[in-house]
């Protein structure tokens, strides 16, 4: 079979909700019993799976004649070695795009929406039927990309982690997290529900919820709409990160003054854990892939040198 190019195309897939349930409960029947017992609509799980599987098959058949295609499931991303010239495609929800970007080093990434009627797809600008044309454009170097600023954390024990959307720093459980926070030559001990650090791409998610909540509290108390979210610069490539402390508790030993701000190239955010156990740092909502962050450890949050490149 003669291909359009010898370039390698890596297609990253994800398990559907039905596949995850079958993996957990072994059979379709047991999965159906579980969903029905909770009053859920199992038919919706079947329809979602059928649409995803159908579009995956179509995408594979279209891509096989364009380049050297390799298909991997998202769980293999941490151990997969991407080539410098690889063209990468993520078929799934927005979270799959963010998760995939973390493991790339400048390779172009195409976010493909497998089910536009179901997913808004902020990071999924490409439809399945358009994908072949866009891949050919990438091979011919006739394409545009949006660059996305990424965040990184380095721990005092040598561990590190990247984030495409956001970091969470806090406790595994819902109890308070105790720590010392330092930014712009200011420092204080705090006790809170944790800290969120967002990139420009990530501010459409968790950070938007925080600002929306704060805005509506102020609106209720003052009668004024401050439009806190709309006044921020949330471009993906902006050269700063945004942080917010969740529910800081002021007491005789803890403060609540350093609660919101920007992390720029010359102003990293430094956090030293004062929590004896269960302190964690995880990125992009993946709680199972975390760094332990307990008493005595220091974390430095700053802009990453790596940039994500999303084709549109």
XYZ file of C-alpha atoms in Angstrom:
312
model
C 0.000 0.000 0.000
C 1.496 3.319 -1.126
C 1.152 6.000 1.516
C 0.974 9.767 1.121
C 4.028 10.085 3.406
C 6.444 8.080 5.543
C 5.813 10.360 8.554
C 4.659 8.565 11.682
C 1.173 9.410 12.900
C 0.391 8.586 16.524
C -3.310 8.296 17.325
C -4.073 8.558 21.041
C -7.375 7.004 22.103
C -9.317 6.733 25.338
C -11.667 4.233 26.913
C -15.348 5.117 26.709
C -17.467 5.092 29.860
C -18.838 1.693 28.815
C -15.344 0.243 28.355
C -14.306 1.567 31.759
C -17.370 -0.032 33.359
C -16.705 -3.380 31.671
C -13.091 -3.217 32.843
C -14.365 -2.635 36.382
C -17.300 -5.080 36.426
C -16.053 -7.680 33.884
C -19.208 -7.973 31.740
C -21.710 -5.738 29.967
C -24.530 -7.297 31.999
C -22.896 -6.472 35.322
C -22.126 -2.953 34.135
C -25.755 -2.496 33.090
C -27.002 -3.763 36.452
C -24.755 -1.250 38.238
C -25.941 1.741 36.165
C -29.605 0.727 36.298
C -29.428 0.265 40.072
C -28.355 3.914 40.338
C -31.190 5.060 38.099
C -28.866 5.869 35.184
C -29.540 5.554 31.461
C -27.428 2.621 30.273
C -28.552 3.139 26.675
C -26.638 6.424 26.668
C -23.443 4.551 27.552
C -24.033 2.159 24.640
C -24.742 4.989 22.175
C -21.635 6.911 23.257
C -19.504 3.782 22.828
C -20.955 3.043 19.380
C -20.296 6.575 18.128
C -16.738 6.610 19.459
C -15.936 3.151 18.073
C -17.407 4.001 14.678
C -15.431 7.237 14.379
C -12.263 5.541 15.610
C -12.569 2.883 12.888
C -13.193 5.553 10.248
C -10.221 7.599 11.429
C -7.896 4.590 11.404
C -8.877 3.587 7.871
C -8.368 7.169 6.642
C -5.012 7.639 8.359
C -3.485 4.314 7.346
C -3.190 5.504 3.742
C -1.572 8.799 4.747
C 1.336 7.773 6.969
C 2.825 5.170 9.273
C 0.010 4.916 11.826
C 0.438 3.802 15.435
C -2.514 3.682 17.838
C -1.991 3.916 21.607
C -4.438 4.154 24.527
C -4.011 7.086 26.907
C -2.776 4.914 29.808
C 0.412 4.197 27.811
C 1.313 7.872 27.391
C 3.738 8.107 30.370
C 5.951 5.368 28.893
C 5.583 6.138 25.198
C 8.515 7.698 23.327
C 7.395 10.209 20.705
C 9.645 10.885 17.738
C 10.652 14.433 16.914
C 8.800 14.374 13.568
C 5.691 12.548 14.789
C 2.252 13.969 14.076
C 0.025 13.326 17.081
C -3.771 13.060 17.120
C -5.966 12.849 20.223
C -9.462 11.407 19.672
C -11.545 12.073 22.755
C -12.593 14.701 25.244
C -10.695 17.912 26.022
C -8.934 16.214 28.918
C -7.250 13.770 26.544
C -5.729 16.672 24.599
C -4.372 18.251 27.782
C -3.041 14.917 29.009
C -1.310 14.210 25.684
C 0.302 17.667 25.399
C 2.230 17.002 28.627
C 4.227 14.241 26.964
C 5.088 16.109 23.760
C 8.081 18.277 23.022
C 6.986 20.556 20.191
C 5.233 17.930 18.051
C 1.979 19.253 16.492
C -1.155 17.886 18.164
C -4.553 17.590 16.494
C -7.547 17.505 18.831
C -10.340 15.576 17.101
C -13.909 15.602 18.412
C -15.430 12.084 18.185
C -18.924 13.221 19.183
C -19.684 16.937 18.563
C -23.300 16.517 19.707
C -22.026 15.413 23.128
C -18.758 17.326 23.686
C -18.282 21.104 23.306
C -14.650 20.439 22.439
C -12.813 23.682 23.255
C -9.565 21.800 22.541
C -11.126 19.696 19.768
C -11.401 21.997 16.737
C -11.141 19.207 14.135
C -13.935 16.887 13.018
C -13.269 13.252 12.162
C -14.023 13.742 8.453
C -11.676 16.751 8.295
C -8.764 15.023 9.978
C -7.183 13.465 6.861
C -7.004 16.825 5.116
C -5.508 18.525 8.159
C -2.887 15.780 8.590
C -1.844 16.209 4.951
C -1.579 19.959 5.535
C 0.711 19.304 8.506
C 2.894 16.992 6.402
C 3.122 19.714 3.726
C 3.812 22.318 6.439
C 0.675 24.280 5.554
C -0.903 24.621 8.973
C -1.390 26.974 11.923
C -0.887 26.238 15.593
C -1.981 27.800 18.849
C 0.834 27.745 21.369
C -0.107 26.863 24.930
C 1.973 27.905 27.937
C 2.631 25.036 30.338
C 3.417 25.061 34.057
C 6.000 23.043 35.946
C 6.792 22.239 39.534
C 10.144 21.168 40.928
C 10.300 19.599 44.386
C 13.241 19.863 46.744
C 13.756 16.073 46.487
C 14.284 16.265 42.705
C 10.823 15.241 41.521
C 9.068 17.333 38.872
C 5.732 17.481 37.072
C 4.195 19.428 34.176
C 0.676 20.822 33.846
C -1.187 21.849 30.710
C -4.328 23.067 32.518
C -3.705 23.325 36.242
C -2.020 22.095 39.392
C -3.770 21.219 42.629
C -1.738 21.381 45.838
C -3.384 20.104 48.995
C -4.620 17.065 50.885
C -5.816 13.786 49.364
C -8.842 14.081 51.642
C -11.044 17.077 52.415
C -9.236 18.103 55.591
C -7.227 21.332 55.665
C -3.762 21.545 54.170
C -1.119 23.440 56.186
C 1.843 25.076 54.461
C 3.971 28.173 54.033
C 3.409 30.195 50.858
C 5.896 32.709 49.418
C 5.420 35.056 46.471
C 6.983 38.420 45.527
C 9.064 38.553 48.734
C 5.963 38.023 50.881
C 5.458 34.920 52.955
C 2.924 33.524 55.407
C 1.724 30.287 56.969
C -1.699 29.194 55.785
C -4.357 26.571 56.330
C -6.754 26.061 53.424
C -8.559 23.581 51.202
C -5.607 23.743 48.816
C -4.192 25.870 46.020
C -5.052 25.941 42.320
C -2.487 27.091 39.757
C -3.799 27.520 36.202
C -2.289 28.095 32.787
C -4.046 30.233 30.194
C -5.565 27.101 28.684
C -6.693 25.852 32.088
C -8.434 29.036 33.158
C -11.565 28.056 31.225
C -12.081 25.274 33.768
C -11.276 25.191 37.481
C -10.085 28.795 37.714
C -13.222 30.008 35.944
C -15.303 28.296 38.633
C -13.310 29.999 41.395
C -13.628 33.465 39.857
C -17.303 32.975 39.053
C -17.994 31.988 42.663
C -16.045 34.953 44.017
C -17.837 37.322 41.640
C -21.286 36.103 42.677
C -20.448 36.409 46.378
C -19.375 40.024 45.818
C -22.476 40.647 43.719
C -24.707 39.338 46.505
C -22.923 41.430 49.159
C -22.507 44.686 47.202
C -25.112 44.579 44.452
C -22.358 45.129 41.856
C -21.215 42.754 39.109
C -17.414 42.928 39.032
C -17.074 40.524 36.050
C -13.947 39.039 37.594
C -13.600 36.306 34.990
C -14.047 38.422 31.863
C -11.462 40.971 33.034
C -8.634 38.422 33.046
C -6.298 37.603 30.144
C -6.850 33.930 29.427
C -5.025 33.530 26.118
C -3.395 30.109 25.902
C 0.055 31.492 25.205
C 0.120 34.206 27.874
C 3.440 34.300 29.672
C 2.116 33.868 33.193
C 0.158 31.519 35.430
C -2.660 32.337 37.823
C -3.029 30.968 41.359
C -5.826 31.010 43.908
C -5.959 29.730 47.478
C -9.191 27.877 48.204
C -11.018 28.807 51.397
C -8.056 30.152 53.434
C -8.635 30.100 57.197
C -7.263 33.042 59.167
C -6.276 32.324 62.783
C -3.613 33.240 65.349
C -1.097 31.047 63.510
C -2.300 31.232 59.891
C -2.906 34.152 57.533
C -5.104 34.835 54.509
C -3.348 37.655 52.691
C -1.529 35.850 49.859
C -4.547 34.285 48.201
C -4.558 35.254 44.510
C -2.050 36.432 41.929
C 0.069 35.851 38.855
C 3.186 33.730 38.569
C 5.573 35.318 36.061
C 9.056 34.442 34.812
C 10.687 36.439 37.603
C 8.208 35.504 40.348
C 7.815 31.771 41.018
C 5.401 30.622 43.709
C 7.143 28.751 46.535
C 5.184 26.454 48.832
C 6.661 24.542 51.770
C 4.480 21.762 53.158
C 3.699 21.732 56.885
C 1.389 18.702 56.614
C 2.681 15.438 58.052
C 0.960 13.054 55.601
C -1.333 12.800 52.565
C -0.106 16.046 51.015
C -0.201 15.818 47.213
C 0.441 17.728 44.009
C -1.352 16.556 40.870
C -1.906 18.114 37.473
C -4.757 18.320 34.979
C -7.261 16.547 37.209
C -5.408 13.213 37.209
C -5.469 12.398 40.918
C -3.915 8.942 40.461
C -0.702 10.468 39.046
C 0.551 12.635 41.900
C 3.665 13.752 43.741
C 3.724 13.271 47.505
C 4.113 16.638 49.224
C 4.593 16.297 52.962
C 6.233 18.215 55.815
C 9.645 19.704 55.047
C 9.322 19.486 51.273
C 9.439 22.627 49.171
C 7.788 23.092 45.766
C 8.688 25.745 43.199
C 5.946 26.537 40.646
C 6.898 28.417 37.499
C 6.493 28.642 33.740
C 7.744 25.655 31.766
C 10.196 26.073 28.902
C 8.032 23.610 26.932
C 5.097 24.884 24.870
C 2.148 22.877 23.660
C 1.341 23.227 19.928
C -2.306 22.599 19.047
C -3.222 22.515 15.342
C -6.380 24.351 14.311
